[in-house]
mmCIF file of C-alpha atoms in Angstrom:
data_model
loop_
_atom_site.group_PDB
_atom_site.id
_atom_site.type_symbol
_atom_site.label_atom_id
_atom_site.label_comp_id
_atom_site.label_asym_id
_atom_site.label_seq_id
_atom_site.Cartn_x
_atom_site.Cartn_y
_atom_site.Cartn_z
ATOM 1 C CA UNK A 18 -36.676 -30.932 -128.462
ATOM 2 C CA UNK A 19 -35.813 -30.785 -132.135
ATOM 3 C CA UNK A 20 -32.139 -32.067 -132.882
ATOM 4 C CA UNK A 21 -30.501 -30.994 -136.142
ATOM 5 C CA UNK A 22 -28.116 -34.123 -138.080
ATOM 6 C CA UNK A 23 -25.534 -32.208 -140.435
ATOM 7 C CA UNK A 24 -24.322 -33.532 -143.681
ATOM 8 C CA UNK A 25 -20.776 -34.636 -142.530
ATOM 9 C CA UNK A 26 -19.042 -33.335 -145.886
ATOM 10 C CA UNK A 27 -20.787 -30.029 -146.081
ATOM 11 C CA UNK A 28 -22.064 -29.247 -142.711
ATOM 12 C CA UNK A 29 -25.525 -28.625 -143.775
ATOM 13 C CA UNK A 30 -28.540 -29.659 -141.988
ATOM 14 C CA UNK A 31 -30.046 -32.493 -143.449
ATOM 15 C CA UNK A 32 -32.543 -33.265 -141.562
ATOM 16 C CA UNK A 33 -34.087 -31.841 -137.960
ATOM 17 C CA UNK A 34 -35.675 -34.432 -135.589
ATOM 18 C CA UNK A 35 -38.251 -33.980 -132.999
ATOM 19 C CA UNK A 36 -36.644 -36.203 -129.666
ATOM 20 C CA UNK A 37 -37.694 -36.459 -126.036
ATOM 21 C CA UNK A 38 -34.636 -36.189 -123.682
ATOM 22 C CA UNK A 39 -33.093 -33.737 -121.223
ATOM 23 C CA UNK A 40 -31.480 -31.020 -122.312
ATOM 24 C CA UNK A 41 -28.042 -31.921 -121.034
ATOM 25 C CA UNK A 42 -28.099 -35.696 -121.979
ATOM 26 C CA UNK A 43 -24.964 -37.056 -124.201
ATOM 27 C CA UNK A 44 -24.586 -36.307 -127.235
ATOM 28 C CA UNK A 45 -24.492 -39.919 -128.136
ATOM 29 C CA UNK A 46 -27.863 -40.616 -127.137
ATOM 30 C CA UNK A 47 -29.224 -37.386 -129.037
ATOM 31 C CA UNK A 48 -28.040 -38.781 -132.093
ATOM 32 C CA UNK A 49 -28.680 -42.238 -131.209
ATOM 33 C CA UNK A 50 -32.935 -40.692 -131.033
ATOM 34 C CA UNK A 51 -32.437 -38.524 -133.971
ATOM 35 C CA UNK A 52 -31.297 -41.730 -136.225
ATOM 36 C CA UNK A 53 -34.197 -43.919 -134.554
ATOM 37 C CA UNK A 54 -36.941 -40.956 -135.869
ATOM 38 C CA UNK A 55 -35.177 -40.192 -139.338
ATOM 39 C CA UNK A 56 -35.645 -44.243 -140.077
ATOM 40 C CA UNK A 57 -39.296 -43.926 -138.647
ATOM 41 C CA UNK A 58 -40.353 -41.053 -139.956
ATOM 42 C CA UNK A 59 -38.379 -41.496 -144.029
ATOM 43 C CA UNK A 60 -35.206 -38.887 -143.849
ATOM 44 C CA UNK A 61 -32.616 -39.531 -145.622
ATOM 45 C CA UNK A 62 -29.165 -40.501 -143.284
ATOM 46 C CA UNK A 63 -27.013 -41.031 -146.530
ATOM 47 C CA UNK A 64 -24.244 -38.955 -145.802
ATOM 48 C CA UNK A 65 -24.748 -37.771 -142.673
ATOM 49 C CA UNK A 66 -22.365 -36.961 -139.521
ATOM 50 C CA UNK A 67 -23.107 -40.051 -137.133
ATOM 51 C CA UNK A 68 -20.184 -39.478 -134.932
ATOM 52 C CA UNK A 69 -20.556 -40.746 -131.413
ATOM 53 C CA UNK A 70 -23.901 -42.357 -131.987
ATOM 54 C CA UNK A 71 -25.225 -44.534 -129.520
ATOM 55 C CA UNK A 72 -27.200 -46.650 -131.834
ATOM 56 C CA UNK A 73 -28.112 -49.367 -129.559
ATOM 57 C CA UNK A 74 -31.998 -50.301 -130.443
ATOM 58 C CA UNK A 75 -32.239 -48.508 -133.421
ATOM 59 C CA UNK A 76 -34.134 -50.749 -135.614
ATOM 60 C CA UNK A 77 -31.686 -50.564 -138.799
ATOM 61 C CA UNK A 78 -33.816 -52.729 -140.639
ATOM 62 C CA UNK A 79 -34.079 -51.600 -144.410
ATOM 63 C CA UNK A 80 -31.564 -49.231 -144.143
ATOM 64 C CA UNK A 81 -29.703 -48.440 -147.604
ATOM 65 C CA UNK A 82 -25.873 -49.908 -146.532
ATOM 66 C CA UNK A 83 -24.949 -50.565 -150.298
ATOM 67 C CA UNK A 84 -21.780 -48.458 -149.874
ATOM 68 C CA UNK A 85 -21.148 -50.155 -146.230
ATOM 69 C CA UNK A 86 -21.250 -53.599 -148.274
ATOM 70 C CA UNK A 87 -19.731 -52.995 -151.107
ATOM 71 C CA UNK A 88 -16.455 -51.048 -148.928
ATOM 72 C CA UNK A 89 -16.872 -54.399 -147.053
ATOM 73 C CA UNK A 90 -16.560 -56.742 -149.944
ATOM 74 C CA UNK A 91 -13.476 -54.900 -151.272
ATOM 75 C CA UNK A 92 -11.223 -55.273 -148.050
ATOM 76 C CA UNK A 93 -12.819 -58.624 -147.764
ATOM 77 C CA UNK A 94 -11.178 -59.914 -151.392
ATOM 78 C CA UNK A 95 -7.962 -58.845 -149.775
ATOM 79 C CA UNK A 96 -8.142 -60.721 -147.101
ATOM 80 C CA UNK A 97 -9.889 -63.951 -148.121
ATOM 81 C CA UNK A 98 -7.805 -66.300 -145.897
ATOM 82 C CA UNK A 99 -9.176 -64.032 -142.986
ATOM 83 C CA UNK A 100 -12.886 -64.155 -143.949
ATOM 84 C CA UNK A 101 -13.603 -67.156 -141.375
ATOM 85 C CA UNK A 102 -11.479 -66.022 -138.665
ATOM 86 C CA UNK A 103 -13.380 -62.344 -138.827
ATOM 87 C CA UNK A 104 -16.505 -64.024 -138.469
ATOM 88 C CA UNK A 105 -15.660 -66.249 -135.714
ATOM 89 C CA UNK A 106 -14.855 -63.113 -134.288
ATOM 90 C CA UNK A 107 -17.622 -61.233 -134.562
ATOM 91 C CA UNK A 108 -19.631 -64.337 -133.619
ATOM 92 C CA UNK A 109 -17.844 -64.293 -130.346
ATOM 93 C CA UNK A 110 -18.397 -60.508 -129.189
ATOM 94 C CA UNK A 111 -14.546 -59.988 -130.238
ATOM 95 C CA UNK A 112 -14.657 -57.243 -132.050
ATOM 96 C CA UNK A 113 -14.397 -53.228 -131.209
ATOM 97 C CA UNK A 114 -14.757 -51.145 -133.888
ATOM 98 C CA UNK A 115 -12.904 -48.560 -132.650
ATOM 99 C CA UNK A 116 -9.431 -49.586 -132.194
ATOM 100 C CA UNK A 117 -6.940 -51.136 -134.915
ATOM 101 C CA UNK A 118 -5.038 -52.943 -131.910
ATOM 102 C CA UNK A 119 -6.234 -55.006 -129.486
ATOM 103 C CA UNK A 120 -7.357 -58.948 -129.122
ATOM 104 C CA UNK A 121 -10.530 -56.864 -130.061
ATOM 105 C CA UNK A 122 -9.931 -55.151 -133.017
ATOM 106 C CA UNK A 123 -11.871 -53.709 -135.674
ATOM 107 C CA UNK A 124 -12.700 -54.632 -138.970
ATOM 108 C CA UNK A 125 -8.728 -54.174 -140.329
ATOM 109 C CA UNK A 126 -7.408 -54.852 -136.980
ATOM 110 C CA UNK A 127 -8.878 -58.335 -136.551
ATOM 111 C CA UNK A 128 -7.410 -58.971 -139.696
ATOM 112 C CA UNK A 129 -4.011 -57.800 -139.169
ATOM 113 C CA UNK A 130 -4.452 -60.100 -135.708
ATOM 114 C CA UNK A 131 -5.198 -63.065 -137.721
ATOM 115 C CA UNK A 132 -2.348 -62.630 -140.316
ATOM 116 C CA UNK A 133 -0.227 -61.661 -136.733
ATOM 117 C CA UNK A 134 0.901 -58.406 -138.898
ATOM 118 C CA UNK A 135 0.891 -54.694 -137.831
ATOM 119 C CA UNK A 136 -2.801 -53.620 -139.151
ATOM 120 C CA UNK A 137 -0.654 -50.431 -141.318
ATOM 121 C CA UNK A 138 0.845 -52.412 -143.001
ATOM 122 C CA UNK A 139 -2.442 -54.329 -144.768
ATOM 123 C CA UNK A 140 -2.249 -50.853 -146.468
ATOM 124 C CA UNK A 141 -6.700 -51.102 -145.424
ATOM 125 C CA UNK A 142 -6.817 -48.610 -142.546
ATOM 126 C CA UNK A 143 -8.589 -45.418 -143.569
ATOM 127 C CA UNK A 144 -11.493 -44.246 -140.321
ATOM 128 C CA UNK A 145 -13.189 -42.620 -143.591
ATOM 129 C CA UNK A 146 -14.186 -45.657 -144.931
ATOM 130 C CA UNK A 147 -18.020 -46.210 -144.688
ATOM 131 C CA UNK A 148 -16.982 -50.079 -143.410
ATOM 132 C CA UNK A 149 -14.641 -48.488 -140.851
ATOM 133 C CA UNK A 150 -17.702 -46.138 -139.716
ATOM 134 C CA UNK A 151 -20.363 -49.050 -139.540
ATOM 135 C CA UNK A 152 -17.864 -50.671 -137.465
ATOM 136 C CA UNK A 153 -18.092 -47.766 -134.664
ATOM 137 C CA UNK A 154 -21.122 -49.598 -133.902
ATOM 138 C CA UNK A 155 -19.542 -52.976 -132.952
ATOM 139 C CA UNK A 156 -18.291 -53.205 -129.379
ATOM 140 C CA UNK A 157 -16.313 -55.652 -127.547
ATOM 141 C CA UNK A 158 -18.752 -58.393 -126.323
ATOM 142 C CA UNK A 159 -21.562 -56.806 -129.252
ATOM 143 C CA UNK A 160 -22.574 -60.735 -130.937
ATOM 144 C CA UNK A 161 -25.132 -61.182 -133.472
ATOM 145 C CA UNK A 162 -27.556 -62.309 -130.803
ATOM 146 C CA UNK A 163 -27.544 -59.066 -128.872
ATOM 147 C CA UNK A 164 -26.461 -56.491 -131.599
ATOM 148 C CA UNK A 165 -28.411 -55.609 -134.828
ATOM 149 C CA UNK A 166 -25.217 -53.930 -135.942
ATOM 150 C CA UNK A 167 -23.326 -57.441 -135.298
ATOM 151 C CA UNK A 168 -26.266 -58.947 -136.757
ATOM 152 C CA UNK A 169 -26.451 -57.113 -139.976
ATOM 153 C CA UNK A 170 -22.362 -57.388 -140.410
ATOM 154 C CA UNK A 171 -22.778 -61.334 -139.618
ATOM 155 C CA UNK A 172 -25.332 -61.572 -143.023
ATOM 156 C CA UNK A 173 -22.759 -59.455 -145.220
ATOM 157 C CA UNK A 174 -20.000 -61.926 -144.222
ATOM 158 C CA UNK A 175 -21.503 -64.954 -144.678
ATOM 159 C CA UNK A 176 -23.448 -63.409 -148.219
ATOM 160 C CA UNK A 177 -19.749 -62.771 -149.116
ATOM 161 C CA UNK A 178 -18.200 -66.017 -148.316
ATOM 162 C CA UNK A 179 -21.106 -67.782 -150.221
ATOM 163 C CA UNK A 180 -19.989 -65.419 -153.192
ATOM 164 C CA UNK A 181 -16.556 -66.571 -152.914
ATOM 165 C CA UNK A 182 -17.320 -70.360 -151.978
ATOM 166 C CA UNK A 183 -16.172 -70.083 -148.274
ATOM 167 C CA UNK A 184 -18.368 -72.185 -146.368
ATOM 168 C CA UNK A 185 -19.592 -70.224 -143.505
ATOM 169 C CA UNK A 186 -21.703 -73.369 -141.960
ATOM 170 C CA UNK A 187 -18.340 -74.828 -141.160
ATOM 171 C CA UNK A 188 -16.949 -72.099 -139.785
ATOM 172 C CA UNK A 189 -20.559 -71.385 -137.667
ATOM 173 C CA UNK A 190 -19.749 -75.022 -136.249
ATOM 174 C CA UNK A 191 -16.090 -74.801 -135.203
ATOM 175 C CA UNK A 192 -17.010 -71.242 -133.286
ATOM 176 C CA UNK A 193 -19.297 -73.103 -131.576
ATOM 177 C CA UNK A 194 -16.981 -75.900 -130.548
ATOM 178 C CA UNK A 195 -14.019 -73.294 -129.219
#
């Protein structure tokens, strides 16, 4: 069956995928096959509507996620103190990318449950944010060892905290020992 993914800002097709399911499955998995042949087959998925994709064994690898980092990197400076707690987190399936509240939270949730804060008032929390996206795809129990999404987040954390001189080795160790 071919499946059309729109352009989330303009609502134009950008590119029309050729996927094997039934007619009636979810949406979520339609998208999830449509992503999977648009990184096999070269189309372009910068901009495009993602929303309730089931992305579980897409092979993400050398996907463009500049704008996912560098959104990443700027909550990240405001929340330095956070950094290691986040990735303890994450390294312990405790994050769920789509809630703000929660002992799983998402990306500004987890750190508004570290500071012990209300996550509106971090002044962070905006679901248009391609970090706040991204993190759609991290579930509660999703680790680095059974989620490519967790996986790929787990690198961007610890390449930030080696930017900023947070040792991420120590905090690897201490996860380990909770």
């Amino acid at each position: 069956m071919q499946f059309e993914i729109r352009n989330r800002w303009s609502g134009d097709v950008q590119f029309t995928a050729e996927i094997e399911c039934a007619d009636d499955a979810p949406i979520s998995i339609k998208v999830g096959l449509a992503v999977k042949w648009g990184f096999s087959n070269g189309a372009s998925l910068v901009g495009a509507s993602l929303d309730g994709a089931n992305l579980r064994g897409v092979n993400l690898r050398g996907a463009n996620l500049r704008s996912v980092r560098a959104d990443l990197y700027d909550i990240l400076l405001r929340a330095i103190p956070e950094v290691p707690a986040l990735l303890t987190a994450l390294r312990e399936g405790r994050v769920n990318g789509s809630t703000y509240e929660g002992e799983c939270a998402c990306l500004v949730g987890t750190i508004a449950n570290v500071r012990q804060v209300y996550y509106d008032t971090l002044g962070l929390a905006d679901s248009s944010r391609p970090v706040e996206r991204w993190f759609l795809g991290i579930n509660k129990g999703d680790t680095p060892e059974n989620s490519q999404i967790a996986k790929i987040t787990e690198g961007m954390i610890v390449e930030f905290m080696d930017l900023v001189g947070l040792n991420s080795t120590v905090v690897a160790e201490s996860a380990v020992q909770s």
